[in-house]
CSV table of C-alpha atoms in Angstrom, one decimal:
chain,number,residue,atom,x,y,z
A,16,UNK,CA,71.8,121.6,152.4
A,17,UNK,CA,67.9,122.2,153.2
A,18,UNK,CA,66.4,119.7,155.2
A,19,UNK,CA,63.0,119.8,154.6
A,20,UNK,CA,60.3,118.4,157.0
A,21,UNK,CA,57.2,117.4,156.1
A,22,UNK,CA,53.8,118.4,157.7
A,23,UNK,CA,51.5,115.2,157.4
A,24,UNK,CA,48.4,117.4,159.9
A,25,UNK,CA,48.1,120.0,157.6
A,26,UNK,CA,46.4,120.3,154.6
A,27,UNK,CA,46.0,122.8,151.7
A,28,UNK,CA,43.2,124.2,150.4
A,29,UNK,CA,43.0,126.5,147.0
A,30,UNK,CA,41.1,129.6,145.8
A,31,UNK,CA,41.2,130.8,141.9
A,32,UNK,CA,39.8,132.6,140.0
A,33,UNK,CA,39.2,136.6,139.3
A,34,UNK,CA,37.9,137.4,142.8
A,35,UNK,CA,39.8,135.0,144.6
A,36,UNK,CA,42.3,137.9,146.8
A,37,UNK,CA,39.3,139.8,147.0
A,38,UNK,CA,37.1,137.3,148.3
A,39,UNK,CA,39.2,135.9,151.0
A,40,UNK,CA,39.9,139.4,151.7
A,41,UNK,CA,36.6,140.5,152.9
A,42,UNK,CA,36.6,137.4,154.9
A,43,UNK,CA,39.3,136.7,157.2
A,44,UNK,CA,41.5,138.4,160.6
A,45,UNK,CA,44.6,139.8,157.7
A,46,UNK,CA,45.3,142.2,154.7
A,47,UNK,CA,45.3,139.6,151.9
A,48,UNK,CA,45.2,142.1,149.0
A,49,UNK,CA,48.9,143.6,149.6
A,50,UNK,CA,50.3,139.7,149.7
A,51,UNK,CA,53.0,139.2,147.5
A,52,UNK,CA,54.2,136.0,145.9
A,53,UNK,CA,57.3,135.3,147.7
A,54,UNK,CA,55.4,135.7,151.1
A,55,UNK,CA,52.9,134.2,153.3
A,56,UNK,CA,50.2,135.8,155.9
A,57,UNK,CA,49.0,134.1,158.8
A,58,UNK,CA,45.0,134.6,159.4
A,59,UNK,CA,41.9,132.6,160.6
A,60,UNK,CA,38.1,132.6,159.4
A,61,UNK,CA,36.1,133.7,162.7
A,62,UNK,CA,32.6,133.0,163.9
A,63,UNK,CA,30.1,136.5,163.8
A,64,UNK,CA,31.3,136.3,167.1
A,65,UNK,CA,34.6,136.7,167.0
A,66,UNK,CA,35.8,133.5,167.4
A,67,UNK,CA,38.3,130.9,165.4
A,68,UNK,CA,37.1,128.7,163.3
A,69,UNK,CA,40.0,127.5,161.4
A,70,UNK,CA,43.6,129.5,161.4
A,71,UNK,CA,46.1,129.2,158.0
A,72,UNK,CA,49.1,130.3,156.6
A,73,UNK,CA,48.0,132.2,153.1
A,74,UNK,CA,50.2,131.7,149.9
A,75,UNK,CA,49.9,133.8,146.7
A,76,UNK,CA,50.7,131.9,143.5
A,77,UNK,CA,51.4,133.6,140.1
A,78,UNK,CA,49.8,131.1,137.2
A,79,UNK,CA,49.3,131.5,133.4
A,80,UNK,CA,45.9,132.4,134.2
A,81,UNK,CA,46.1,134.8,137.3
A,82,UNK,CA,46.9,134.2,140.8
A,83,UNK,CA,45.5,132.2,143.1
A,84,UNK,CA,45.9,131.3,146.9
A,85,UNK,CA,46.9,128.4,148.8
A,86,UNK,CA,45.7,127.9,152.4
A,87,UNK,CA,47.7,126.1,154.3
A,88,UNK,CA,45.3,124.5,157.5
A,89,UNK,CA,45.2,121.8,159.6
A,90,UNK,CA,44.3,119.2,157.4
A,91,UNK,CA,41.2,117.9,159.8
A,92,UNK,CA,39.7,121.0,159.1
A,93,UNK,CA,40.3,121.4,155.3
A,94,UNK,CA,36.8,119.8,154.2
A,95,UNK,CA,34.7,122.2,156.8
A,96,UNK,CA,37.0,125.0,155.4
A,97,UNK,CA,36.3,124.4,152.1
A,98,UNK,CA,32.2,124.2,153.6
A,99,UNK,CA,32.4,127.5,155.1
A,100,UNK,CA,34.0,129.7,152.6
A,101,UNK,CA,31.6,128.3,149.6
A,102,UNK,CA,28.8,129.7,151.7
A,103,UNK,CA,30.3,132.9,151.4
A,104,UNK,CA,31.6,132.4,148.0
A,105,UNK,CA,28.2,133.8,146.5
A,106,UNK,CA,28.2,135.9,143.7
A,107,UNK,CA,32.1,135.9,143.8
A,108,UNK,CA,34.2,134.5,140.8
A,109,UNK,CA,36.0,132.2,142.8
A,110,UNK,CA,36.7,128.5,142.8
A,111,UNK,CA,37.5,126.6,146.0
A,112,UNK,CA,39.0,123.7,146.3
A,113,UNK,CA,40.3,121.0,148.3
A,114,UNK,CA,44.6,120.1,147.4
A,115,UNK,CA,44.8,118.0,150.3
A,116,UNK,CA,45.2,114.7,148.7
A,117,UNK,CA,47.7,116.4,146.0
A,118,UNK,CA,49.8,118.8,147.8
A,119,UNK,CA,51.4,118.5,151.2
A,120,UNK,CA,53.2,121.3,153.6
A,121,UNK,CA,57.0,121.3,154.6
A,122,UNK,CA,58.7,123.4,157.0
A,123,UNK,CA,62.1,124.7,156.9
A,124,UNK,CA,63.9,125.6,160.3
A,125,UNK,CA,66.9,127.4,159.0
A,126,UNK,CA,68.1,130.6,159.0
A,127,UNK,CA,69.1,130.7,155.1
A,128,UNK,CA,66.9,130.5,151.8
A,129,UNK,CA,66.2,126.7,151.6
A,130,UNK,CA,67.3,125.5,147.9
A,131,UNK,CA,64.5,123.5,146.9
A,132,UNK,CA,63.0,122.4,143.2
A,133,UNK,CA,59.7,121.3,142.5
A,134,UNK,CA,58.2,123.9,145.5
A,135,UNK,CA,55.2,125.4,144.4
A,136,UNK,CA,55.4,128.2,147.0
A,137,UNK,CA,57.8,129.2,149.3
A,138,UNK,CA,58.0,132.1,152.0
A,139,UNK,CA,59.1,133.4,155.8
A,140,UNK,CA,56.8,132.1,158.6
A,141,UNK,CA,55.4,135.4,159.6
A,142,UNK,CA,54.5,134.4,163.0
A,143,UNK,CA,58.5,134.3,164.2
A,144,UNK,CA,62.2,134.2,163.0
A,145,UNK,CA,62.4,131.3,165.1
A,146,UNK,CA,59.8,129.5,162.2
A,147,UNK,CA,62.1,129.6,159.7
A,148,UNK,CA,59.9,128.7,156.2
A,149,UNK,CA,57.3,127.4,154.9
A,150,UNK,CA,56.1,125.8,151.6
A,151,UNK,CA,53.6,123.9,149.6
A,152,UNK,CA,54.5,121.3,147.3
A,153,UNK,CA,53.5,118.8,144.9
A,154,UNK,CA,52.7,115.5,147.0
A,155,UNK,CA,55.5,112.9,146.9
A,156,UNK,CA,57.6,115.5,144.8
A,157,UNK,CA,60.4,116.4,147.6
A,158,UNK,CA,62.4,114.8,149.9
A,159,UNK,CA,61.6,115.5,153.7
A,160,UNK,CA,64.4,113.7,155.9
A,161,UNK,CA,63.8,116.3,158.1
A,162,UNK,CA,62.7,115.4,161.9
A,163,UNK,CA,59.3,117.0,163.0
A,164,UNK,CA,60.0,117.1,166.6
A,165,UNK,CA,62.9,119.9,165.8
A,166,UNK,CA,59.5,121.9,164.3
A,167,UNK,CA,57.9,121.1,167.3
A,168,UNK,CA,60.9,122.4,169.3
A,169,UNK,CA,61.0,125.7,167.6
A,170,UNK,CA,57.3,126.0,167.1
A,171,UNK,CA,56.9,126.1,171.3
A,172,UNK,CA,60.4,127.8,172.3
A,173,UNK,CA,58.2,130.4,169.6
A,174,UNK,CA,55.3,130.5,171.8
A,175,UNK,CA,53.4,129.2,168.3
A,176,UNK,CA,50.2,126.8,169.7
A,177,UNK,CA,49.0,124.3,167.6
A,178,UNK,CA,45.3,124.4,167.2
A,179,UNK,CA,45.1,120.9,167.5
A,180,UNK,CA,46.3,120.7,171.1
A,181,UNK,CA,46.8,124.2,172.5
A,182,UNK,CA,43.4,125.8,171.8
A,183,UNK,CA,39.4,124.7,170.8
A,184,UNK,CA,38.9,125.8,167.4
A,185,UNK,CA,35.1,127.4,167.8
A,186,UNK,CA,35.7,128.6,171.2
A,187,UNK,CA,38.8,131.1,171.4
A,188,UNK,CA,39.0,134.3,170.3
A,189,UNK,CA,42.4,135.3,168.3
A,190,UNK,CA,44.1,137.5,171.3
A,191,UNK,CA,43.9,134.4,173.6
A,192,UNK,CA,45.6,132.1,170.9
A,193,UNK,CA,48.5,135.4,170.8
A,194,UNK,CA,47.1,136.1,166.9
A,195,UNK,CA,47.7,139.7,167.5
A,196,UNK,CA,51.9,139.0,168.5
A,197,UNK,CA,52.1,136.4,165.5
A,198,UNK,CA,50.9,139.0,162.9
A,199,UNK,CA,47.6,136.9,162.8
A,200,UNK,CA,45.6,140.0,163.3
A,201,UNK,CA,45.2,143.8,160.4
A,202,UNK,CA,43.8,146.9,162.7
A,203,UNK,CA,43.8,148.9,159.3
A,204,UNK,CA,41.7,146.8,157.1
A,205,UNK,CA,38.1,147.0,156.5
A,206,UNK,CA,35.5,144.7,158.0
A,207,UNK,CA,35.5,141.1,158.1
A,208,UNK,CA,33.6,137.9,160.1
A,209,UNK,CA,33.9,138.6,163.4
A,210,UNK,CA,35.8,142.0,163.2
A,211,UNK,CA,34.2,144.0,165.7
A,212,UNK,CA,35.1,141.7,168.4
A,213,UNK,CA,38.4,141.5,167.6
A,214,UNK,CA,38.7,145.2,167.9
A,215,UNK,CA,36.7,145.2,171.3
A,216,UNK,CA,39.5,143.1,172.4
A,217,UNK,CA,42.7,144.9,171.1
A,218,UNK,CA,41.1,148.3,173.0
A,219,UNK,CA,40.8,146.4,176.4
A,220,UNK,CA,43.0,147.0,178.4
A,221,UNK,CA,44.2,143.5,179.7
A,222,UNK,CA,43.5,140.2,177.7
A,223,UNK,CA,42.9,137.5,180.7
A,224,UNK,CA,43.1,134.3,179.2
A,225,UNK,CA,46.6,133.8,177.0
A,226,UNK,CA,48.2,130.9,175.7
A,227,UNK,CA,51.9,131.3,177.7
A,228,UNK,CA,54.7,129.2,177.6
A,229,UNK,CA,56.0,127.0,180.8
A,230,UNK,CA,58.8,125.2,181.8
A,231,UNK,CA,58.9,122.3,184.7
A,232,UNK,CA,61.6,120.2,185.9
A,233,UNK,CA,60.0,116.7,186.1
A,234,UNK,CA,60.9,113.6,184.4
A,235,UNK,CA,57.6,113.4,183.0
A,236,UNK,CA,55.9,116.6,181.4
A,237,UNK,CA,51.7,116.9,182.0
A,238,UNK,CA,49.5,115.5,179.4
A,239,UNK,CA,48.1,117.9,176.6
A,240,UNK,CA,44.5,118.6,178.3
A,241,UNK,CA,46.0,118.6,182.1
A,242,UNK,CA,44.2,121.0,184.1
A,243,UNK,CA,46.5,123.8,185.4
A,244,UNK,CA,45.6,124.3,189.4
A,245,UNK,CA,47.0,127.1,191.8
A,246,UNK,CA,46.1,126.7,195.2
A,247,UNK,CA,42.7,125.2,194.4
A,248,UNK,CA,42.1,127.2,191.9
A,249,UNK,CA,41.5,126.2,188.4
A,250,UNK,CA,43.9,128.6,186.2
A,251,UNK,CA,43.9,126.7,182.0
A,252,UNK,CA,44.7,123.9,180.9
A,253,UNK,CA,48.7,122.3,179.3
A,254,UNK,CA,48.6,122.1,175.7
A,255,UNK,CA,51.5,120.9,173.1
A,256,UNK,CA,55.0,120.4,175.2
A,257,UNK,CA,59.0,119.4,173.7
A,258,UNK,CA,61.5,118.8,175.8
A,259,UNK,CA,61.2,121.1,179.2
A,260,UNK,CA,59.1,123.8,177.6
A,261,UNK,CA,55.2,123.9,176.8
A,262,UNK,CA,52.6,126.1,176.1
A,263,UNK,CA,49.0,126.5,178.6
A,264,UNK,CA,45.9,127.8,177.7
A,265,UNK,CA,45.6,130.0,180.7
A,266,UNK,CA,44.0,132.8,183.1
A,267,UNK,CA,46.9,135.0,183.4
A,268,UNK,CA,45.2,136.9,185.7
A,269,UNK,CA,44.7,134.0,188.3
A,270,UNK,CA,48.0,133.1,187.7
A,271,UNK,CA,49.5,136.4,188.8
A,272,UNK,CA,47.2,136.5,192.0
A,273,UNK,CA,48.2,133.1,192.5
A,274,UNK,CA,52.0,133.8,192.2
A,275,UNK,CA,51.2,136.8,194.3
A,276,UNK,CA,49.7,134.9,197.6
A,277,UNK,CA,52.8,132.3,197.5
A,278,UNK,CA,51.3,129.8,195.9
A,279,UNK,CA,52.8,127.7,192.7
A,280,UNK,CA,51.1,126.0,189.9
A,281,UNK,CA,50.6,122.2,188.5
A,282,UNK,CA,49.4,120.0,186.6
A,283,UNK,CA,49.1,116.2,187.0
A,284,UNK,CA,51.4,116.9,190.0
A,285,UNK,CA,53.9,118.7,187.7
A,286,UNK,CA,55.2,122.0,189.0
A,287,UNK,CA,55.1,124.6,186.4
A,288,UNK,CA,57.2,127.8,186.1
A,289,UNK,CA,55.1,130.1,183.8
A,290,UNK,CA,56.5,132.9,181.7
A,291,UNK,CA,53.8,135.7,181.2
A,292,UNK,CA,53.9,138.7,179.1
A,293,UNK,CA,52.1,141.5,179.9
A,294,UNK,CA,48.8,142.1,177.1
């Protein structure tokens, strides 16, 4: 049985039309011209300097008259989404639209194909196997017993943030948000907004700030926005949290001097035991 759960913060916004694949192509962090219907690609539209301005989860639909794509973005952001790309749109033969108020997002969190009528798309969550699926359907059109904090729970125990919580949209740059471990981020495609930063950054050699996953032991985890101290030194800031876990928007280098003098970190009094990967 597929229990879906549905996504009520995200919305979905559509491009059609002839140049639609190659349009959102030229324009965003992955390789949208090789997607397949049947999968999904997760990307972000950047700044000229680098950084994100909205991240989604790109669908290819086959239709009587062509394909077309479905963006599936935090719903907040849909309207300046659909602002942004129809400044780019130009001379492209491409309609944009916003299918916020007529389709809505599910998640599946199972390891098997979900069997499901009435989906309009349907695909693996590229970012982890711990994601499970993801579709887009008709609004109203499927049944969604399924409980969101179980998404939640695998979305962090992932090490996936939420752009609403774990990140600023406008001021991080994709390697901070991990982009480049959730197959957010093409080294092989041609140029897009923002790309020369985003290689600057994959040829460093360390990537300070990270968002990294914690665990703490307290009856009562740190707020989402909690700054994250060691010693007296400011290190990030908590984000999204589910159970024991959560994820921290943080200096990884101050955290590793930190932990190398002794000292431990907190937030809002909370110790916190970080688990950091090296970049």
């Amino acid at each position: 049985m597929s229990h879906a759960i549905l996504l009520p913060e995200r919305g979905v916004v559509e491009i059609s039309g002839p140049d639609a694949i190659s349009f959102l192509h030229n324009l965003v962090t992955n390789d949208i011209q090789s997607l397949a219907a049947g999968e999904a690609r997760f990307a972000a539209l950047l700044t000229p300097q680098g950084k994100i301005l909205c991240d989604f989860l790109v669908f290819r639909r086959e239709t009587t008259e062509g394909p077309l794509l479905l963006l599936d973005c935090p719903r907040s952001l849909a309207p300046e989404l659909l602002q942004r790309l129809n400044r780019y749109r130009l001379r492209a033969n491409a309609t944009v639209a916003d299918k916020s108020d007529a389709y809505e997002s599910l998640a599946y969190i199972e390891e098997q194909t979900p069997q499901q009528e009435n989906l309009l798309t349907l695909a693996r969550d590229p970012r982890s196997p711990l994601m499970g699926w993801r579709a887009i359907a008709q609004r109203g059109t499927v049944d969604a017993p399924g409980d969101h904090a179980s998404y939640d729970e695998h979305r962090i125990s992932a090490g996936v943030p939420d752009g609403a919580v774990d990140f600023p949209y406008g001021d991080a740059y994709p390697h901070e948000t991990n982009m480049d471990r959730l197959s957010g981020l093409d080294f092989k495609k041609g140029c897009y907004v923002g790309q020369e930063v985003v290689s600057r950054m994959q040829h460093r050699t360390v990537v300070r700030k990270r968002i990294t996953p914690f665990r703490f032991d307290g009856e009562t985890p740190p707020a989402a926005g909690s700054e994250v101290i060691a010693g007296e030194i400011k290190i990030g800031v908590t984000g999204s949290h589910w159970g024991k876990e959560g994820l921290a928007l943080i200096r990884t280098d101050r955290l590793e001097d930190a932990l190398a003098a002794g000292q431990k970190a907190q937030a809002a009094g909370v110790p916190l035991e970080f688990s950091v990967a090296k970049s």
